[in-house]
CSV table of C-alpha atoms and ligand atoms in Angstrom, one decimal:
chain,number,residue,atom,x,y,z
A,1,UNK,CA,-28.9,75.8,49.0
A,2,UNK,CA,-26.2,76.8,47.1
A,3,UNK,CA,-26.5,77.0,43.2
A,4,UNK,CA,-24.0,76.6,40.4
A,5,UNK,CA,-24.0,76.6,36.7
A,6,UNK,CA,-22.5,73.4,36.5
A,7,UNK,CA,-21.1,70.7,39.2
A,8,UNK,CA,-18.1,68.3,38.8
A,9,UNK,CA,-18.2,65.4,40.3
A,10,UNK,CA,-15.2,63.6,41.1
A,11,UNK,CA,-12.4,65.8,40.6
A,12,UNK,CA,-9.8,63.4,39.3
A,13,UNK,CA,-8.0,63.6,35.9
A,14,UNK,CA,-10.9,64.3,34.0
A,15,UNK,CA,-12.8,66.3,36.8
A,16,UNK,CA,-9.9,68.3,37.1
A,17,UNK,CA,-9.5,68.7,32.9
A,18,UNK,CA,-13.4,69.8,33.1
A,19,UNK,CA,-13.5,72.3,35.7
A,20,UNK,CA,-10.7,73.9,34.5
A,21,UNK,CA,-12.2,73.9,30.9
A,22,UNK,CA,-15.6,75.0,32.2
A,23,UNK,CA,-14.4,77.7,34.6
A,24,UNK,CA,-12.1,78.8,31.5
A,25,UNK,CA,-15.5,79.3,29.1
A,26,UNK,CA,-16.5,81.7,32.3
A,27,UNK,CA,-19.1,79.2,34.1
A,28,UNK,CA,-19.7,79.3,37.9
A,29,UNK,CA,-18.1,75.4,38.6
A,30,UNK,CA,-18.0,73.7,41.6
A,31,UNK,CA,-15.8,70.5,41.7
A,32,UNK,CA,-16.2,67.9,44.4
A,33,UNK,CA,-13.6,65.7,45.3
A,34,UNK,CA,-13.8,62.7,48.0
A,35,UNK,CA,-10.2,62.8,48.8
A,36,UNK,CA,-7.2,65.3,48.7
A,37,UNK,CA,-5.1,66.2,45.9
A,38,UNK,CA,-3.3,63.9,43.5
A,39,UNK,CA,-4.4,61.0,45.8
A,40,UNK,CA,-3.3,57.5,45.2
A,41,UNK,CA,-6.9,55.6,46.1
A,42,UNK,CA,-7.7,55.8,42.0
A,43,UNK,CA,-6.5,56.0,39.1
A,44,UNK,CA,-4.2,58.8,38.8
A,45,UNK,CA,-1.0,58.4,40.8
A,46,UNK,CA,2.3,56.7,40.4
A,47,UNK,CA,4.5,59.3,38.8
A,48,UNK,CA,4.0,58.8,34.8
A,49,UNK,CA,1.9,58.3,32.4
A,50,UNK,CA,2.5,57.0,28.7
A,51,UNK,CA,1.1,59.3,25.9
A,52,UNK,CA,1.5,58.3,22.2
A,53,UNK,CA,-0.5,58.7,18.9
A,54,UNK,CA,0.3,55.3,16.6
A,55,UNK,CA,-2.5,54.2,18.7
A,56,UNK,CA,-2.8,50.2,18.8
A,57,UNK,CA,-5.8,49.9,20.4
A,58,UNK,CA,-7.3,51.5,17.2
A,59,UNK,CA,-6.7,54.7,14.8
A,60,UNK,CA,-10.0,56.1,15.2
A,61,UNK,CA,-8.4,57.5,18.6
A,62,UNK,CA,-6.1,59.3,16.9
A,63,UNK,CA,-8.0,62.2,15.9
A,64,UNK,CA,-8.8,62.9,19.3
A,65,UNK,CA,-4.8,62.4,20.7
A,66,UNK,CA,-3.5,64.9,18.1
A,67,UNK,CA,-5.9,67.5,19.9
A,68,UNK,CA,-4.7,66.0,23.2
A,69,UNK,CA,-1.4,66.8,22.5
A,70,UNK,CA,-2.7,70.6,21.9
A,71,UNK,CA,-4.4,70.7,24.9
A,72,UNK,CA,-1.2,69.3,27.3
A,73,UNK,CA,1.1,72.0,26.1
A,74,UNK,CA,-1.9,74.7,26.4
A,75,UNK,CA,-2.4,73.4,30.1
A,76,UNK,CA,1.4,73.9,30.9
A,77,UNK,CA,1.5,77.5,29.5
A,78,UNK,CA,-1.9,77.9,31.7
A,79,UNK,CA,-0.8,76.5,34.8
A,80,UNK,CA,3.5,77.5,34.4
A,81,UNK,CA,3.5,73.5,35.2
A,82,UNK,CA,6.0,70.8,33.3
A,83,UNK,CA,3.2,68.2,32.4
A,84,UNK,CA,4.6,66.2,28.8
A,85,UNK,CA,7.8,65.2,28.1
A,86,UNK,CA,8.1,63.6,24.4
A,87,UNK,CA,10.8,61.1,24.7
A,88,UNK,CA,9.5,59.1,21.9
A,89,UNK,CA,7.6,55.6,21.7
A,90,UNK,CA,8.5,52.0,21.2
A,91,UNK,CA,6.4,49.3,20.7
A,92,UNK,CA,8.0,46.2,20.1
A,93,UNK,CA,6.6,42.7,19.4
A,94,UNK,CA,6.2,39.8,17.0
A,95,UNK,CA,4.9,41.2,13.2
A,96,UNK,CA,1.6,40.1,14.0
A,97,UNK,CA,1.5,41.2,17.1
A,98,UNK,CA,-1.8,43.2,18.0
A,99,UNK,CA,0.7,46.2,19.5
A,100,UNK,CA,2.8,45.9,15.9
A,101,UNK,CA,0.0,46.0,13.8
A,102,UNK,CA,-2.3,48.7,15.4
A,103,UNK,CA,0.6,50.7,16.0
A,104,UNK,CA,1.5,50.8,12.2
A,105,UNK,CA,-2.4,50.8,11.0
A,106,UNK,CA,-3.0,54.3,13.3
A,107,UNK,CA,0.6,55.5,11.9
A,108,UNK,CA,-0.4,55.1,8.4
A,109,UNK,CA,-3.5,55.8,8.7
A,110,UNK,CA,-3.0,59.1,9.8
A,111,UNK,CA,0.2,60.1,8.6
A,112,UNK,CA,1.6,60.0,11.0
A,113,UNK,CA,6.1,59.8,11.3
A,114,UNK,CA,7.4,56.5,12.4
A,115,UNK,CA,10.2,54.1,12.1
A,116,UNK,CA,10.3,49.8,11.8
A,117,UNK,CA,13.2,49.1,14.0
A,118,UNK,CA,14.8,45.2,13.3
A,119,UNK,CA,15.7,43.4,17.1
A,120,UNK,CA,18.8,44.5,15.9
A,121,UNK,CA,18.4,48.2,15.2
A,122,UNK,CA,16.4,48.4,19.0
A,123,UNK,CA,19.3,46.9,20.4
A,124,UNK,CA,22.0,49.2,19.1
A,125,UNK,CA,20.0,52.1,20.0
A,126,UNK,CA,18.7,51.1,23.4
A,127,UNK,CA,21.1,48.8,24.7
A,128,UNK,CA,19.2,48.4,27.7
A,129,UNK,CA,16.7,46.5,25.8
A,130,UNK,CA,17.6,43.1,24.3
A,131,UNK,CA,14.1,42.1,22.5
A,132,UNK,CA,13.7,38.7,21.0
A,133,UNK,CA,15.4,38.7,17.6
A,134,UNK,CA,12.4,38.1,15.6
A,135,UNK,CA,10.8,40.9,17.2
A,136,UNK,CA,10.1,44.3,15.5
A,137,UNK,CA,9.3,47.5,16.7
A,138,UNK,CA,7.5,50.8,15.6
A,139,UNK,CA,9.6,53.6,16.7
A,140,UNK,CA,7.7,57.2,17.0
A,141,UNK,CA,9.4,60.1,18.3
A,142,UNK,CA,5.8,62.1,19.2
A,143,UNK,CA,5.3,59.8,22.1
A,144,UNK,CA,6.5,59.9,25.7
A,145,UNK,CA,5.1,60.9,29.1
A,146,UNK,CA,3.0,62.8,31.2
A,147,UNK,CA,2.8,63.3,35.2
A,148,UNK,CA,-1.1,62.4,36.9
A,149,UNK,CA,0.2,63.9,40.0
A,150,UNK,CA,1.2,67.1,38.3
A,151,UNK,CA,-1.8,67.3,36.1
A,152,UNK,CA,-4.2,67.4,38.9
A,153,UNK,CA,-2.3,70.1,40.4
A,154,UNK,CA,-2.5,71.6,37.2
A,155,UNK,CA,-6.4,71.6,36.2
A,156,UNK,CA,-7.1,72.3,39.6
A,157,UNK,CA,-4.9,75.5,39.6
A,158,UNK,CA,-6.2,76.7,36.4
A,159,UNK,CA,-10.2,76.1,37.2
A,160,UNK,CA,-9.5,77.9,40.4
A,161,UNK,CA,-7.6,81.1,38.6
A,162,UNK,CA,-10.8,81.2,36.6
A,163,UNK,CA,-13.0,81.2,39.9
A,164,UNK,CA,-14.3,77.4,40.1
A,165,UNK,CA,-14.9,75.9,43.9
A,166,UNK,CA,-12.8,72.6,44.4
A,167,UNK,CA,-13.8,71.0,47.1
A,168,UNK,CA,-11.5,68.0,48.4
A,169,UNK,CA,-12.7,65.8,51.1
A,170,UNK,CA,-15.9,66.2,50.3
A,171,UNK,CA,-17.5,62.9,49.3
A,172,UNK,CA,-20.6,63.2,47.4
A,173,UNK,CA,-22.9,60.6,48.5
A,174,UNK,CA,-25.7,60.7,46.1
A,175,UNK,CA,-27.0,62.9,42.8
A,176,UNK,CA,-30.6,63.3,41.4
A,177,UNK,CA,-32.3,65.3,38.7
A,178,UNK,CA,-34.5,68.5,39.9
A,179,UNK,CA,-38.1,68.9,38.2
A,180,UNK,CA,-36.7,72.1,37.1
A,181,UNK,CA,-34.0,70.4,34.8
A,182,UNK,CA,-31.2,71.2,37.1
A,183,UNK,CA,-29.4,68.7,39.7
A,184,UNK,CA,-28.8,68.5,43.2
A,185,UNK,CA,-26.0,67.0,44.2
A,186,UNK,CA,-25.8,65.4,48.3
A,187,UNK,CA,-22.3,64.9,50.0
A,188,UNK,CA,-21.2,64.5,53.4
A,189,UNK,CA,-21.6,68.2,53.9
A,190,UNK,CA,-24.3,69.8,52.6
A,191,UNK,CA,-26.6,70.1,49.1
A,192,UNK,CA,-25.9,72.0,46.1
A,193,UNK,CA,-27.7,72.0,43.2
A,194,UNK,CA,-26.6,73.4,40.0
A,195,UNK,CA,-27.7,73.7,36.2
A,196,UNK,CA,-25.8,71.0,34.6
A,197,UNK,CA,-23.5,67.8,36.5
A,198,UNK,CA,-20.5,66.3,35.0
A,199,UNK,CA,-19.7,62.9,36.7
A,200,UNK,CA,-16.0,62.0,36.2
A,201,UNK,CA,-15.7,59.2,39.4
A,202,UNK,CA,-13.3,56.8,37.9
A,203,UNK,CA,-13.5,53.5,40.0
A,204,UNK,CA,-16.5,54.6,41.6
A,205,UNK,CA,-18.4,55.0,38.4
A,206,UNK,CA,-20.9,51.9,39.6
A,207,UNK,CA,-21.7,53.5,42.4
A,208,UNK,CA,-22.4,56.5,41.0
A,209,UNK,CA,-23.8,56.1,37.7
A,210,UNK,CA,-25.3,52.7,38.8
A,211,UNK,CA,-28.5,53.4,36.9
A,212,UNK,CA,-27.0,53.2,33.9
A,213,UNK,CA,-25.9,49.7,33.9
A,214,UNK,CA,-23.1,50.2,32.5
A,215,UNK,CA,-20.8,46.6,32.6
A,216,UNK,CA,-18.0,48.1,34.4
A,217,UNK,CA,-15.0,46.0,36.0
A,218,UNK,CA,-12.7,47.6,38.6
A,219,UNK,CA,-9.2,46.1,38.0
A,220,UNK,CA,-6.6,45.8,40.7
A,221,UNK,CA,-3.4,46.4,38.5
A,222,UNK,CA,0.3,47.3,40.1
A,223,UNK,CA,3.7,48.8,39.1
A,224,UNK,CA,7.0,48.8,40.3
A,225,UNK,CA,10.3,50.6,40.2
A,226,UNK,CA,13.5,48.2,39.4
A,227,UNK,CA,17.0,49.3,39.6
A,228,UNK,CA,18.9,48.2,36.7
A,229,UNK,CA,22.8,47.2,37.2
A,230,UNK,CA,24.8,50.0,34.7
A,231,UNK,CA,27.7,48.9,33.3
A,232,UNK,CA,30.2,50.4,30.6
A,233,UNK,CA,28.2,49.6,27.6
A,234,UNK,CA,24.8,50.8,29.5
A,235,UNK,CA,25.3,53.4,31.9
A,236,UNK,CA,22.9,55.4,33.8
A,237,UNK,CA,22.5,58.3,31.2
A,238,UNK,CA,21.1,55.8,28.4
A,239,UNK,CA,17.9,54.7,31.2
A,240,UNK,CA,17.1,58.5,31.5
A,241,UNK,CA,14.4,60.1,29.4
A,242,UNK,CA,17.3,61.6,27.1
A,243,UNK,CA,18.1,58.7,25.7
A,244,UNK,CA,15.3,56.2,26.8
A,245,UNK,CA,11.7,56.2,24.7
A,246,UNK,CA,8.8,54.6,26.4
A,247,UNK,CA,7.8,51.3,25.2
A,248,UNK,CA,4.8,48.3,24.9
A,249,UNK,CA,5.9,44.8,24.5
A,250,UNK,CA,4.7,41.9,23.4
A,251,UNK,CA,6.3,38.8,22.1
A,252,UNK,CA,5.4,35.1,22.0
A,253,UNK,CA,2.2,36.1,23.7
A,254,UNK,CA,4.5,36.8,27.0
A,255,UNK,CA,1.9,39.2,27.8
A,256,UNK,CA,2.0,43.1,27.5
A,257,UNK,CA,4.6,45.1,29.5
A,258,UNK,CA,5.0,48.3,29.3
A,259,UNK,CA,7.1,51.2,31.1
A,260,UNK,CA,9.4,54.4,31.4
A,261,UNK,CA,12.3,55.9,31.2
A,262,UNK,CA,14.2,56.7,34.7
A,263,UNK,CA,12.6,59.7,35.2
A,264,UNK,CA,13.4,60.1,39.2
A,265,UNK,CA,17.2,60.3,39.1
A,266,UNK,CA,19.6,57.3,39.4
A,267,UNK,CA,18.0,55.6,42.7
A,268,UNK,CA,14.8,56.5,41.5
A,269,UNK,CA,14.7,53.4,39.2
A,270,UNK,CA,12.8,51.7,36.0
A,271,UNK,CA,9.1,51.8,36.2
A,272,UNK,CA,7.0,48.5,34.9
A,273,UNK,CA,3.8,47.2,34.7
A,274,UNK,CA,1.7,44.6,33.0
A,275,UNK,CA,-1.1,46.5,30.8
A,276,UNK,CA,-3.7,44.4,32.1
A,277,UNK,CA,-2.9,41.8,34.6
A,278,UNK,CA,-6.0,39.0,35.3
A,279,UNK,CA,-7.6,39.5,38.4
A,280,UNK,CA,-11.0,39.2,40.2
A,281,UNK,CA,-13.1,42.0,39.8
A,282,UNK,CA,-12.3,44.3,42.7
A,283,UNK,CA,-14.1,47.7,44.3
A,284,UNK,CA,-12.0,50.8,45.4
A,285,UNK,CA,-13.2,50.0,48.9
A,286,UNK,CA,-12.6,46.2,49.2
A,287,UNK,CA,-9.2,46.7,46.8
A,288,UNK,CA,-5.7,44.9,48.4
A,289,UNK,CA,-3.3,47.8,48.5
A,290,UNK,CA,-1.0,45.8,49.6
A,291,UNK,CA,1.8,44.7,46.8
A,292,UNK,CA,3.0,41.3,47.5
A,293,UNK,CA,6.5,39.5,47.1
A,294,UNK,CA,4.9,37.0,44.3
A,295,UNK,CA,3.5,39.7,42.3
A,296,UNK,CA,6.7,41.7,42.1
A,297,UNK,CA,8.3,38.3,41.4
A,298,UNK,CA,6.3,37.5,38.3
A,299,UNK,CA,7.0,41.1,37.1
A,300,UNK,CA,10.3,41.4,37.4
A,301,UNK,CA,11.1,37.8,35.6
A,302,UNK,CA,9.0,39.3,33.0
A,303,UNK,CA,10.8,42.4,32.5
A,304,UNK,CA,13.9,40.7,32.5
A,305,UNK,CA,13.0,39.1,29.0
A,306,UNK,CA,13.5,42.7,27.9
A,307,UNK,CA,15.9,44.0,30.4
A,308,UNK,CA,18.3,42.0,31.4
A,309,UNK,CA,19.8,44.1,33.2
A,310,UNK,CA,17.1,44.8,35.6
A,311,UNK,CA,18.5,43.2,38.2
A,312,UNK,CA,19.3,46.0,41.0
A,313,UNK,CA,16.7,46.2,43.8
A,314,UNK,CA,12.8,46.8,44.1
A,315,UNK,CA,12.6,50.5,44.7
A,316,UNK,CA,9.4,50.8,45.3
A,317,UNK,CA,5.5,49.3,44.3
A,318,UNK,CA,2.4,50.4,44.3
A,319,UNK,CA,-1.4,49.5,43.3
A,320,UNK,CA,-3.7,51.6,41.1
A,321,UNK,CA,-7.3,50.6,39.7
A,322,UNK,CA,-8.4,50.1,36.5
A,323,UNK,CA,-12.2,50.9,35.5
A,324,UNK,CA,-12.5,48.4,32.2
A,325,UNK,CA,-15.6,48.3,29.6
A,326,UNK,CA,-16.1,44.9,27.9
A,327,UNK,CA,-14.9,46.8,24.8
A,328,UNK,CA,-12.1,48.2,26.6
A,329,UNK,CA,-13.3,51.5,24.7
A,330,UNK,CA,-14.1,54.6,27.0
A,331,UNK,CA,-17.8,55.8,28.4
A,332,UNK,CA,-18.3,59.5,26.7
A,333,UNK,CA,-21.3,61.3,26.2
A,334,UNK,CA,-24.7,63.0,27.6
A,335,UNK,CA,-26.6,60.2,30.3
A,336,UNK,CA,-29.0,58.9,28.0
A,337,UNK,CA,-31.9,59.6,30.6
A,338,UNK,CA,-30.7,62.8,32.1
A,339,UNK,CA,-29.7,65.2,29.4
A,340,UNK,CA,-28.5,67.3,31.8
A,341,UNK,CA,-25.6,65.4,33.2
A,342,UNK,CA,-22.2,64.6,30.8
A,343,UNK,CA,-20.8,61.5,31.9
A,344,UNK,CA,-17.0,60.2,31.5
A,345,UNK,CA,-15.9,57.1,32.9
A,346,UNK,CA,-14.6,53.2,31.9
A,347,UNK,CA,-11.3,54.5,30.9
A,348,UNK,CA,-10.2,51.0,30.8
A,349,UNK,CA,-6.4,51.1,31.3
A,350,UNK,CA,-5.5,54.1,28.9
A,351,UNK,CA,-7.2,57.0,29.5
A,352,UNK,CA,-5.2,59.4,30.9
A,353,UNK,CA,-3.4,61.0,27.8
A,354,UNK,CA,-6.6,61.9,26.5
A,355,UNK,CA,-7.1,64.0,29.7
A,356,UNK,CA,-7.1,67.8,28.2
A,357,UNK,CA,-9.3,66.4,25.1
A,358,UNK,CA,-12.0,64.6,27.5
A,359,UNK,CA,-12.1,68.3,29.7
A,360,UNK,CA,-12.9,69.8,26.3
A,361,UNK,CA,-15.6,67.3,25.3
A,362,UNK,CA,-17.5,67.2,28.7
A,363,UNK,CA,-17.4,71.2,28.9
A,364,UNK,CA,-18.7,71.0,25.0
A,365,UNK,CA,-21.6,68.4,26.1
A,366,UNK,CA,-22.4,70.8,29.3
A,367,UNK,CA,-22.6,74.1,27.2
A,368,UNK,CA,-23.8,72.8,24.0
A,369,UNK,CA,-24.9,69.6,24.4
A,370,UNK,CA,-22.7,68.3,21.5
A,371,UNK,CA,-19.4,68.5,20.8
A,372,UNK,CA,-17.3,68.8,17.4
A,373,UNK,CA,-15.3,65.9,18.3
A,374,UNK,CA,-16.2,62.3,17.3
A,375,UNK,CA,-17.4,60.6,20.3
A,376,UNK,CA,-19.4,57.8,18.8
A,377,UNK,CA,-16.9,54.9,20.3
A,378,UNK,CA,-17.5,56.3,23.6
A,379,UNK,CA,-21.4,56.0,23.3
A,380,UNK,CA,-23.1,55.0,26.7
A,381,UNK,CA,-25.6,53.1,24.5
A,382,UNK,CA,-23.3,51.7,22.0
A,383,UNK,CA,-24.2,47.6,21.6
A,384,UNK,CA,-20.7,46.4,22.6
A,385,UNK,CA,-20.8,47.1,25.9
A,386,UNK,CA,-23.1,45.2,26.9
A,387,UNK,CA,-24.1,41.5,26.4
A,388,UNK,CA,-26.4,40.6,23.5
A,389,UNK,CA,-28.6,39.3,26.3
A,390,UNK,CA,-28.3,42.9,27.7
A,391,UNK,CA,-28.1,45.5,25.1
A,392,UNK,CA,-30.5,48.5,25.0
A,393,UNK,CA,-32.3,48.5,21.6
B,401,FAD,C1,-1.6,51.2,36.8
B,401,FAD,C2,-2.2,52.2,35.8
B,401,FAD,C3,-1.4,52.6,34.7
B,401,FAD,C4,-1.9,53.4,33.8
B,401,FAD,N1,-1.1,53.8,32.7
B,401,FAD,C5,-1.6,54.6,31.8
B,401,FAD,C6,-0.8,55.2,30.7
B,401,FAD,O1,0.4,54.9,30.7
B,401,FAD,N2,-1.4,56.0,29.8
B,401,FAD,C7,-2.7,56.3,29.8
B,401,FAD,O2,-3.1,57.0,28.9
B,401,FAD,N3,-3.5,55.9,30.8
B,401,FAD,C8,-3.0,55.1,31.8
B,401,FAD,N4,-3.8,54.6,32.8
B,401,FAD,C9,-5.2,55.0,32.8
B,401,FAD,C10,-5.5,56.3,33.4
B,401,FAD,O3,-4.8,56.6,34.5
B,401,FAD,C11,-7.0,56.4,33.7
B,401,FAD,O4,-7.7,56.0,32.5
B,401,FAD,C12,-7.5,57.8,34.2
B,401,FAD,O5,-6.7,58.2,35.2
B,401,FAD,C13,-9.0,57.7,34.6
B,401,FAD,O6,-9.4,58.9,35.0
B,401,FAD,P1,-10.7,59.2,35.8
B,401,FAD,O7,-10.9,60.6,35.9
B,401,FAD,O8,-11.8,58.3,35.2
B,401,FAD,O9,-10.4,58.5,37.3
B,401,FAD,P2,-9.7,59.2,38.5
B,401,FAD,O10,-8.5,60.0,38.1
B,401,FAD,O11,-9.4,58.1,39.5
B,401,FAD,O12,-10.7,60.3,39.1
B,401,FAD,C14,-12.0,59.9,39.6
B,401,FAD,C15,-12.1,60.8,40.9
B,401,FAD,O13,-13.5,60.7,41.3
B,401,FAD,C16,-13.4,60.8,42.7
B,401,FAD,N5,-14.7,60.3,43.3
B,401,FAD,C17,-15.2,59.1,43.1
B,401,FAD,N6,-16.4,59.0,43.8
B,401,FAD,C18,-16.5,60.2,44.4
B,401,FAD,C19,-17.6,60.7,45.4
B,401,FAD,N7,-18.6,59.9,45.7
B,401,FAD,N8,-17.4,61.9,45.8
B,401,FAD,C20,-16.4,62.7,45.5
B,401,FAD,N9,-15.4,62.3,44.6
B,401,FAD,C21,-15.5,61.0,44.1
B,401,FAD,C22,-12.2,59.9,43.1
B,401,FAD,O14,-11.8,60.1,44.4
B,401,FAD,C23,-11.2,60.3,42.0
B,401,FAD,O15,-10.4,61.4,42.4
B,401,FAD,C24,-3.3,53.8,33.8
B,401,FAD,C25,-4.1,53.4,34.9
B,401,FAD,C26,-3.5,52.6,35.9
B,401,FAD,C27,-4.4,52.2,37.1
């Protein structure tokens, strides 16, 4: 059998970020990955990616973005890839408006440089926005984008120029402590077994990590590409990341939509999405792919409340699966039975520009068994997870 210091499982966007992180700190890695590169069966395809700090779903997150941010632009020099591009941020909304007022409590919380914008002031700037005039928004220049796609290429890359094994197509099937304090790891292919296990599987975290319980919900969630129609006043050039900032909305309780600059040339189009669209509980085997007409109806109808503009073509939609926590806060730490195995999973919706910080974390966990950041949200045992009925005392 052949024996590695440590074993990633699942070799996604955090998989990727911590076998390139643990190959980097000079560890014998081998990553595991069910399907091929920068797949679209998970969580981490379609393009882009929002990144931003004035963090409305709660300023304790900041902390941990402002190292993100590090760790993207040391991951480009690493891997000689393009990953971030700060275009800036907008979140726009009634004053009272949960994305209004976390937005501005993480800002001022932390510091951190941002601007409130009037209906009016958003519309003068980006005129291909027509918000509700009682709506504000928080403007912040250190936000923008990021590429999933890319970034897999990219960890990948880098934990294999520091000699790490990534293995795609190679579905794990089941994992199990050794006597020894070690794990062995089964897939279709063979057994390894290894000194420590990080277990990164996204959407297939119940399957994987179902001893632990852990009230998980798979979310079927879609995006689409709309061509807006340019005119004089709002050509082309003011859609494109130049001129364009990424944006939340929420007004009236019209539900949040959020979305991108045109990032893939003119007939590339506007990418939208609902942050969290209702939906039964899915599983990434049982999942519709399949976009329908209705769905990109009710989208676009939405979006035209802030773009009315948007309405050129569907380019293009696609699904992509959320993995939610009833706290809709992420799953980070050591598996509370099996010290040595780091877990990272539940990203519920927002995960990804936290990628090069999580890498860091699990590869802290695996060498140390702690890490200097603060993790304590993330605890697998923490009470709001779970049920009253349910919790772990
Ligand atoms: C529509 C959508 C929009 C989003 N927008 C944003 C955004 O704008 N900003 C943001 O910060 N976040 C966003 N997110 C969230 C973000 O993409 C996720 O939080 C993040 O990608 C989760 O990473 P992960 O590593 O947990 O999962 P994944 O990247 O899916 O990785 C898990 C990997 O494990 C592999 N795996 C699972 N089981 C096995 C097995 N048995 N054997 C081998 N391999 C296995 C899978 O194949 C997969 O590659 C969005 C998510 C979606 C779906």
């Amino acid at each position: 059998m052949q024996t590695y210091d440590v074993i990633v499982l699942g070799v996604g966007s955090m998989g990727g970020a911590a076998a390139a992180e643990l190959a980097g700190r000079g560890l014998r890695v081998l990553g595991l990955e069910q399907f091929w590169p920068g797949h679209d069966r998970g969580s981490a395809h379609g393009g882009t990616r929002i990144v931003r700090q004035s963090y409305f779903e709660g300023a304790a997150y900041v902390p941990l973005l402002r190292r993100a941010y590090v760790g993207w632009r040391a991951l480009e020099e690493a891997s000689g890839r393009e990953l971030l591009t700060l275009c800036g941020g907008l979140y726009v909304g009634d004053e009272d408006s949960a994305v209004v007022v976390g937005s501005l409590a993480s800002a001022r919380e932390h510091g951190l440089a941002y601007e409130l914008l009037s209906a009016g002031e958003i519309r003068r700037r980006f005129p291909t926005m027509a918000p509700a005039p009682h709506a504000v928004g928080v403007y912040e220049a250190a936000a923008g984008y990021t590429r999933p796609e890319e970034t897999t290429f990219a960890t990948v890359q880098v934990a294999r120029s520091h000699g790490a094994e990534i293995r795609f197509d190679e579905r794990v099937v089941r994992w199990s402590p050794t006597p020894g304090g070690g794990v062995q790891v089964e897939t279709v292919n063979g057994t390894y077994g290894a000194d420590r296990l990080v277990v990164t599987p996204g959407a297939w975290a119940p399957e994987l990590l179902g001893d632990l319980a852990l009230p998980l919900r798979v979310e079927r969630q879609m995006f689409a590409w709309f061509t807006p129609e340019l005119t004089d006043a709002v050509p082309y050039a003011r859609y494109t990341d130049v001129e364009h900032p990424v944006y939340v909305e929420e007004t009236d309780g019209n539900g949040i939509l959020y979305g991108f600059p045109m990032v893939d040339g003119p007939d590339g189009g506007l990418k939208l999405a609902f942050f969290r669209q209702d939906g039964p509980p899915t599983t990434p085997q049982g999942v519709d792919r399949t976009v329908h007409p209705h769905e990109v109806a009710a989208l676009r109808s939405r979006a035209l409340e802030l773009f009315p503009h948007l309405t050129g073509p569907l380019v293009t939609a696609k699904t992509c699966l959320y993995t939610t926590t009833r706290d809709e806060h992420f799953v980070v730490g050591l598996h509370p039975g099996v010290p040595q195995v780091a877990v990272a999973c539940g990203f519920s919706g927002h995960g990804f520009k936290f990628v090069p910080v999580i890498g860091e974390v699990l590869a802290d966990l695996v060498v140390d068994g702690a890490t200097p950041h603060d993790i304590t949200l993330f605890d697998p045992l923490r009470g709001g997870l779970r049920p009253r009925a349910d919790r772990v005392t």
